[in-house]
mmCIF file of C-alpha atoms in Angstrom:
data_model
loop_
_atom_site.group_PDB
_atom_site.id
_atom_site.type_symbol
_atom_site.label_atom_id
_atom_site.label_comp_id
_atom_site.label_asym_id
_atom_site.label_seq_id
_atom_site.Cartn_x
_atom_site.Cartn_y
_atom_site.Cartn_z
ATOM 1 C CA MET A 1 172.475 89.920 31.042
ATOM 2 C CA THR A 2 170.655 91.539 28.222
ATOM 3 C CA ALA A 3 169.138 94.986 28.336
ATOM 4 C CA PHE A 4 165.656 93.445 28.316
ATOM 5 C CA GLN A 5 166.456 91.336 31.392
ATOM 6 C CA GLU A 6 167.923 94.336 33.195
ATOM 7 C CA MET A 7 164.744 96.326 32.484
ATOM 8 C CA GLY A 8 162.554 93.505 33.867
ATOM 9 C CA GLN A 9 164.610 93.244 37.023
ATOM 10 C CA SER A 10 164.425 96.994 37.504
ATOM 11 C CA LEU A 11 160.647 96.969 37.140
ATOM 12 C CA ARG A 12 160.319 94.133 39.660
ATOM 13 C CA SER A 13 162.444 96.066 42.113
ATOM 14 C CA VAL A 14 160.327 99.180 41.689
ATOM 15 C CA ALA A 15 157.101 97.158 42.099
ATOM 16 C CA SER A 16 158.454 95.547 45.256
ATOM 17 C CA GLN A 17 159.293 98.923 46.738
ATOM 18 C CA ILE A 18 155.879 100.319 45.833
ATOM 19 C CA SER A 19 154.110 97.350 47.442
ATOM 20 C CA GLN A 20 156.169 97.719 50.605
ATOM 21 C CA VAL A 21 155.342 101.404 50.820
ATOM 22 C CA PHE A 22 151.647 100.634 50.125
ATOM 23 C CA PHE A 23 151.359 97.977 52.835
ATOM 24 C CA ALA A 24 153.306 100.114 55.286
ATOM 25 C CA THR A 25 150.934 103.005 54.606
ATOM 26 C CA ILE A 26 147.856 100.802 55.136
ATOM 27 C CA HIS A 27 149.339 99.365 58.318
ATOM 28 C CA ASN A 28 150.078 102.818 59.658
ATOM 29 C CA SER A 29 146.615 104.038 58.653
ATOM 30 C CA PHE A 30 144.932 101.217 60.548
ATOM 31 C CA ALA A 31 147.171 101.901 63.507
ATOM 32 C CA LEU A 32 146.230 105.587 63.425
ATOM 33 C CA LEU A 33 142.569 104.694 63.055
ATOM 34 C CA GLY A 34 142.800 102.357 66.030
ATOM 35 C CA LEU A 35 144.472 105.051 68.096
ATOM 36 C CA ALA A 36 141.797 107.540 67.050
ATOM 37 C CA VAL A 37 139.032 105.157 68.082
ATOM 38 C CA LEU A 38 140.791 104.459 71.379
ATOM 39 C CA PHE A 39 141.227 108.155 72.177
ATOM 40 C CA ALA A 40 137.626 108.861 71.146
ATOM 41 C CA THR A 41 136.370 106.087 73.450
ATOM 42 C CA ILE A 42 138.456 107.377 76.359
ATOM 43 C CA THR A 43 137.176 110.896 75.724
ATOM 44 C CA LEU A 44 133.537 109.785 75.631
ATOM 45 C CA VAL A 45 133.944 107.809 78.855
ATOM 46 C CA ALA A 46 135.629 110.714 80.584
ATOM 47 C CA ARG A 47 133.222 113.323 79.178
ATOM 48 C CA PRO A 48 129.583 112.154 79.458
ATOM 49 C CA ASP A 49 128.428 115.540 78.184
ATOM 50 C CA LEU A 50 130.216 114.958 74.882
ATOM 51 C CA ARG A 51 128.759 111.449 74.652
ATOM 52 C CA GLN A 52 125.237 112.752 75.275
ATOM 53 C CA ALA A 53 125.702 115.501 72.711
ATOM 54 C CA GLY A 54 126.916 112.948 70.172
ATOM 55 C CA GLU A 55 123.995 110.646 70.900
ATOM 56 C CA ALA A 56 121.575 113.544 70.490
ATOM 57 C CA GLN A 57 123.099 114.466 67.134
ATOM 58 C CA LEU A 58 122.980 110.846 66.000
ATOM 59 C CA MET A 59 119.329 110.485 67.045
ATOM 60 C CA GLY A 60 118.504 113.733 65.290
ATOM 61 C CA TRP A 61 120.123 112.487 62.116
ATOM 62 C CA LEU A 62 118.317 109.137 62.339
ATOM 63 C CA GLN A 63 114.955 110.847 62.924
ATOM 64 C CA GLY A 64 115.627 113.131 59.990
ATOM 65 C CA ARG A 65 116.303 110.124 57.802
ATOM 66 C CA GLN A 66 113.113 108.496 59.129
ATOM 67 C CA ILE A 67 111.034 111.534 58.184
ATOM 68 C CA GLU A 68 112.622 111.632 54.712
ATOM 69 C CA THR A 69 111.934 107.926 54.222
ATOM 70 C CA VAL A 70 108.383 107.500 55.521
ATOM 71 C CA GLY A 71 107.170 111.095 55.717
ATOM 72 C CA ILE A 72 106.375 111.041 59.450
ATOM 73 C CA GLU A 73 108.382 111.612 62.594
ATOM 74 C CA ALA A 74 108.916 108.472 64.633
ATOM 75 C CA GLU A 75 108.140 108.591 68.359
ATOM 76 C CA PRO A 76 109.007 105.266 69.987
ATOM 77 C CA VAL A 77 107.707 106.361 73.415
ATOM 78 C CA ALA A 78 104.230 107.202 72.108
ATOM 79 C CA VAL A 79 103.005 103.803 73.283
ATOM 80 C CA GLU A 80 103.524 104.991 76.858
ATOM 81 C CA ARG A 81 100.668 107.469 76.411
ATOM 82 C CA ALA A 82 98.214 104.819 75.295
ATOM 83 C CA THR A 83 95.562 103.689 77.767
ATOM 84 C CA ALA A 84 95.727 100.033 76.821
ATOM 85 C CA ALA A 85 96.623 96.614 78.200
ATOM 86 C CA HIS A 86 96.690 93.075 76.889
ATOM 87 C CA PRO A 87 93.452 91.412 78.031
ATOM 88 C CA HIS A 88 95.032 87.957 78.182
ATOM 89 C CA GLN A 89 97.369 89.250 80.894
ATOM 90 C CA LEU A 90 94.474 90.190 83.191
ATOM 91 C CA PRO A 91 93.079 87.944 85.924
ATOM 92 C CA LYS A 92 90.363 85.676 84.553
ATOM 93 C CA GLN A 93 87.499 87.640 86.095
ATOM 94 C CA GLN A 94 88.739 90.998 84.829
ATOM 95 C CA ALA A 95 89.470 89.616 81.364
ATOM 96 C CA ALA A 96 85.913 88.243 81.103
ATOM 97 C CA VAL A 97 84.496 91.657 82.001
ATOM 98 C CA ALA A 98 86.783 93.439 79.507
ATOM 99 C CA TYR A 99 85.877 91.116 76.622
ATOM 100 C CA TRP A 100 82.145 91.343 77.354
ATOM 101 C CA LEU A 101 82.143 95.140 77.520
ATOM 102 C CA SER A 102 84.292 95.282 74.380
ATOM 103 C CA LYS A 103 81.770 93.224 72.468
ATOM 104 C CA LYS A 104 78.721 95.076 73.753
ATOM 105 C CA TYR A 105 80.009 98.627 73.282
ATOM 106 C CA ARG A 106 82.140 97.939 70.199
ATOM 107 C CA VAL A 107 85.317 99.212 71.806
ATOM 108 C CA ALA A 108 88.721 97.591 71.403
ATOM 109 C CA PRO A 109 89.484 95.158 74.251
ATOM 110 C CA GLU A 110 92.934 96.638 74.909
ATOM 111 C CA PRO A 111 91.807 100.081 76.174
ATOM 112 C CA LEU A 112 88.886 98.474 77.977
ATOM 113 C CA SER A 113 91.300 96.115 79.708
ATOM 114 C CA ALA A 114 93.276 99.080 81.026
ATOM 115 C CA LEU A 115 90.055 100.675 82.299
ATOM 116 C CA VAL A 116 88.958 97.449 83.977
ATOM 117 C CA VAL A 117 92.301 97.170 85.776
ATOM 118 C CA GLU A 118 92.090 100.814 86.859
ATOM 119 C CA ALA A 119 88.460 100.430 87.987
ATOM 120 C CA TYR A 120 89.434 97.526 90.248
ATOM 121 C CA GLU A 121 92.277 99.549 91.757
ATOM 122 C CA VAL A 122 90.197 102.724 92.195
ATOM 123 C CA GLY A 123 87.301 100.699 93.563
ATOM 124 C CA ARG A 124 89.597 99.180 96.182
ATOM 125 C CA ARG A 125 90.756 102.599 97.289
ATOM 126 C CA THR A 126 87.334 104.218 97.400
ATOM 127 C CA ASP A 127 85.328 101.220 98.706
ATOM 128 C CA ILE A 128 83.180 101.244 95.574
ATOM 129 C CA ASP A 129 82.427 98.077 93.639
ATOM 130 C CA PRO A 130 84.633 98.308 90.505
ATOM 131 C CA LEU A 131 81.801 96.799 88.464
ATOM 132 C CA LEU A 132 79.632 99.719 89.558
ATOM 133 C CA LEU A 133 82.255 102.168 88.270
ATOM 134 C CA LEU A 134 82.365 100.323 84.955
ATOM 135 C CA SER A 135 78.561 100.377 84.820
ATOM 136 C CA VAL A 136 78.541 104.146 85.305
ATOM 137 C CA MET A 137 81.034 104.555 82.465
ATOM 138 C CA ALA A 138 78.936 102.290 80.252
ATOM 139 C CA ILE A 139 75.688 104.213 80.824
ATOM 140 C CA GLU A 140 77.267 107.660 80.867
ATOM 141 C CA SER A 141 79.547 107.566 77.833
ATOM 142 C CA SER A 142 79.561 104.051 76.327
ATOM 143 C CA PHE A 143 83.298 104.205 77.027
ATOM 144 C CA ASN A 144 83.926 107.249 74.843
ATOM 145 C CA PRO A 145 86.672 109.237 76.654
ATOM 146 C CA PHE A 146 85.887 112.354 74.592
ATOM 147 C CA ALA A 147 82.125 112.422 75.195
ATOM 148 C CA GLN A 148 80.482 115.658 76.272
ATOM 149 C CA SER A 149 76.872 116.245 77.252
ATOM 150 C CA PRO A 150 74.827 119.358 76.366
ATOM 151 C CA VAL A 151 75.275 120.639 79.930
ATOM 152 C CA GLY A 152 79.054 120.191 79.932
ATOM 153 C CA ALA A 153 79.620 116.795 81.551
ATOM 154 C CA GLN A 154 82.813 115.399 80.060
ATOM 155 C CA GLY A 155 84.754 112.199 79.601
ATOM 156 C CA LEU A 156 84.188 108.575 80.516
ATOM 157 C CA MET A 157 82.351 109.239 83.771
ATOM 158 C CA GLN A 158 80.696 112.424 82.440
ATOM 159 C CA VAL A 159 81.950 114.510 85.333
ATOM 160 C CA MET A 160 80.796 118.122 85.414
ATOM 161 C CA THR A 161 84.275 119.514 84.901
ATOM 162 C CA ARG A 162 83.460 123.109 85.769
ATOM 163 C CA VAL A 163 81.836 122.006 89.037
ATOM 164 C CA HIS A 164 84.645 119.660 90.052
ATOM 165 C CA SER A 165 87.593 121.540 88.577
ATOM 166 C CA ASP A 166 89.347 121.447 91.953
ATOM 167 C CA LYS A 167 89.570 117.660 91.739
ATOM 168 C CA TYR A 168 91.453 117.919 88.440
ATOM 169 C CA GLU A 169 94.161 120.136 89.891
ATOM 170 C CA ALA A 170 96.069 117.066 91.027
ATOM 171 C CA PHE A 171 96.107 115.912 87.385
ATOM 172 C CA GLY A 172 97.364 119.171 85.886
ATOM 173 C CA GLY A 173 94.096 120.991 85.172
ATOM 174 C CA LYS A 174 90.643 120.630 83.667
ATOM 175 C CA LEU A 175 91.854 119.249 80.348
ATOM 176 C CA ALA A 176 92.685 116.060 82.245
ATOM 177 C CA ALA A 177 88.935 115.372 82.059
ATOM 178 C CA PHE A 178 89.705 113.840 78.658
ATOM 179 C CA ASP A 179 92.358 111.526 80.064
ATOM 180 C CA PRO A 180 90.521 108.243 80.700
ATOM 181 C CA VAL A 181 92.348 107.353 83.910
ATOM 182 C CA ALA A 182 92.114 110.843 85.413
ATOM 183 C CA ASN A 183 88.406 111.050 84.558
ATOM 184 C CA LEU A 184 87.753 107.660 86.129
ATOM 185 C CA ARG A 185 89.531 108.626 89.334
ATOM 186 C CA VAL A 186 87.750 111.945 89.648
ATOM 187 C CA GLY A 187 84.377 110.403 88.818
ATOM 188 C CA ALA A 188 84.935 107.758 91.496
ATOM 189 C CA LEU A 189 85.666 110.470 94.066
ATOM 190 C CA VAL A 190 82.497 112.320 93.117
ATOM 191 C CA LEU A 191 80.386 109.170 93.322
ATOM 192 C CA GLN A 192 81.980 108.198 96.634
ATOM 193 C CA GLU A 193 81.114 111.616 98.056
ATOM 194 C CA TYR A 194 77.465 111.289 96.969
ATOM 195 C CA ILE A 195 77.096 107.734 98.299
ATOM 196 C CA ARG A 196 78.439 108.878 101.653
ATOM 197 C CA ARG A 197 76.078 111.843 101.670
ATOM 198 C CA THR A 198 72.970 109.811 100.930
ATOM 199 C CA GLY A 199 73.932 106.551 102.599
ATOM 200 C CA THR A 200 72.885 104.375 99.641
ATOM 201 C CA VAL A 201 74.167 103.514 96.196
ATOM 202 C CA GLU A 202 70.826 104.446 94.613
ATOM 203 C CA GLY A 203 70.838 107.816 96.352
ATOM 204 C CA GLY A 204 74.424 108.430 95.295
ATOM 205 C CA LEU A 205 73.553 107.685 91.679
ATOM 206 C CA ARG A 206 70.622 110.115 91.821
ATOM 207 C CA TYR A 207 72.978 112.830 93.033
ATOM 208 C CA TYR A 208 75.565 111.838 90.439
ATOM 209 C CA VAL A 209 73.147 112.330 87.550
ATOM 210 C CA GLY A 210 71.988 115.657 88.974
ATOM 211 C CA ALA A 211 68.517 114.487 90.044
ATOM 212 C CA ALA A 212 68.898 114.985 93.785
ATOM 213 C CA ASN A 213 66.074 117.561 93.935
ATOM 214 C CA LEU A 214 63.934 116.100 91.148
ATOM 215 C CA PRO A 215 60.934 113.769 91.512
ATOM 216 C CA ASP A 216 62.816 111.012 89.679
ATOM 217 C CA ASP A 217 66.087 110.444 87.862
ATOM 218 C CA GLY A 218 64.571 109.325 84.566
ATOM 219 C CA GLY A 219 65.496 105.730 85.235
ATOM 220 C CA TYR A 220 69.241 106.468 85.451
ATOM 221 C CA ALA A 221 69.957 104.556 88.657
ATOM 222 C CA ALA A 222 67.948 101.565 87.402
ATOM 223 C CA LYS A 223 69.965 101.480 84.172
ATOM 224 C CA VAL A 224 73.280 101.608 86.005
ATOM 225 C CA LEU A 225 72.226 98.920 88.476
ATOM 226 C CA ALA A 226 70.888 96.694 85.695
ATOM 227 C CA GLU A 227 74.243 96.921 83.902
ATOM 228 C CA HIS A 228 75.953 96.235 87.202
ATOM 229 C CA ALA A 229 73.868 93.081 87.651
ATOM 230 C CA ARG A 230 74.909 91.865 84.207
ATOM 231 C CA LEU A 231 78.582 92.527 84.943
ATOM 232 C CA VAL A 232 78.329 90.623 88.213
ATOM 233 C CA GLN A 233 77.112 87.600 86.263
ATOM 234 C CA VAL A 234 79.856 88.020 83.648
ATOM 235 C CA ALA A 235 82.507 88.255 86.370
ATOM 236 C CA SER A 236 81.150 85.058 87.958
ATOM 237 C CA GLY A 237 81.726 83.180 84.708
ATOM 238 C CA ARG A 238 78.164 83.055 83.415
ATOM 239 C CA ALA A 239 77.395 83.546 79.726
ATOM 240 C CA VAL A 240 75.448 86.794 79.476
ATOM 241 C CA PRO A 241 74.202 88.022 76.075
ATOM 242 C CA THR A 242 75.204 91.552 75.214
ATOM 243 C CA GLN A 243 71.614 92.205 74.149
ATOM 244 C CA THR A 244 69.442 91.060 77.023
ATOM 245 C CA ALA A 245 65.920 90.034 76.033
ATOM 246 C CA GLN A 246 64.468 90.268 79.524
ATOM 247 C CA PRO A 247 65.493 92.585 82.357
ATOM 248 C CA ILE A 248 67.812 91.086 84.913
ATOM 249 C CA PRO A 249 66.650 91.494 88.529
ATOM 250 C CA VAL A 250 68.454 94.475 89.962
ATOM 251 C CA THR A 251 70.215 94.151 93.286
ATOM 252 C CA ALA A 252 72.077 97.183 94.504
ATOM 253 C CA PRO A 253 75.664 96.686 95.613
ATOM 254 C CA ALA A 254 76.137 96.560 99.350
ATOM 255 C CA LYS A 255 76.528 99.913 101.034
ATOM 256 C CA PRO A 256 80.225 100.719 101.129
ATOM 257 C CA ALA A 257 81.959 100.666 104.467
ATOM 258 C CA PRO A 258 83.370 103.984 105.713
ATOM 259 C CA ALA A 259 86.511 104.641 103.744
ATOM 260 C CA GLU A 260 89.800 105.390 105.363
ATOM 261 C CA THR A 261 91.792 108.468 104.526
ATOM 262 C CA LEU A 262 91.821 108.915 100.750
ATOM 263 C CA VAL A 263 95.174 108.545 99.083
ATOM 264 C CA LEU A 264 93.817 108.312 95.547
ATOM 265 C CA LEU A 265 94.827 111.740 94.301
ATOM 266 C CA ASN A 266 98.280 111.367 95.765
ATOM 267 C CA SER A 267 98.894 108.125 93.860
#
C-alpha cells in the first residue's frame, strides 16, 4: 500500500468517525428536546397558573407585534359591545320593520335590527306595543343614540336623565343613557308609568313629552301614532313609502292590560 492510499484510508476513517459523532449528537439533541417538551407539557398541565402566565405573555407579545405592524391595538372582543344584529336572521315581520326604518332614517340595518329585537322583548315585558316604542324612538331621536335636547333629554328615547336617574342605577349610572339598550328599557318604563297614570296611550304620550299641564302637546302624540300606523302596515307586509304623500289614518294602540310584576330591570 502506497503512502497516498494510506492517507486516503486515514481520511475516510476520520470522516466516518466525525459523521458518527455528528449523528449521535443530533440524535441526543432531539431526544433532549423531546424530553424538554414533555417535561414542559407536564409542568403546564400540573401548574395552570404557569400556563396562564405563559399565555398572557404570548398574547402580549402578539398584540405588541400587531401594534407595530398595523399601528393600532387589536381588540377581538370589541364586537361584543356593538348593538347590532343581522337583519336576515330576524323573524320576517321584525326584519321588514328594521329594513323600512333603516331606509327612512338612513341608519344601518344592523343596529336597527338589534333595536327592533329589543323593542319586541321590552314591549312583551311592559305590555307596550313594540311598534309604539320604535315610533317613539323615531320621533324623538331619529334613532340617534347620542341625541340630546336643549332641556337635557338624552338618548334614543330622549329620557330626561336627571329626572329618571334612579332608573339608570340598575345599568351602572346615568351615563348608561347613551347605551341604546339601556335607554330603550328605561324609556319604556317611563312610558309605561305614564300610560298607567292616564289610562290611555295618547295621555301617556302627552306626559312623556312633558305636555301634561299644557293646552296641547304640539302635535307630538299625533306624530308618534302616525308613525305607529305606518309601522303596523309595514309589519303586516304592506309596501309603505318612507315618504308618505297623504296622512295615514291614526288608530291608537289598544290600552295595555295591567302589567304583572316588572322584572325588566332585573333582566
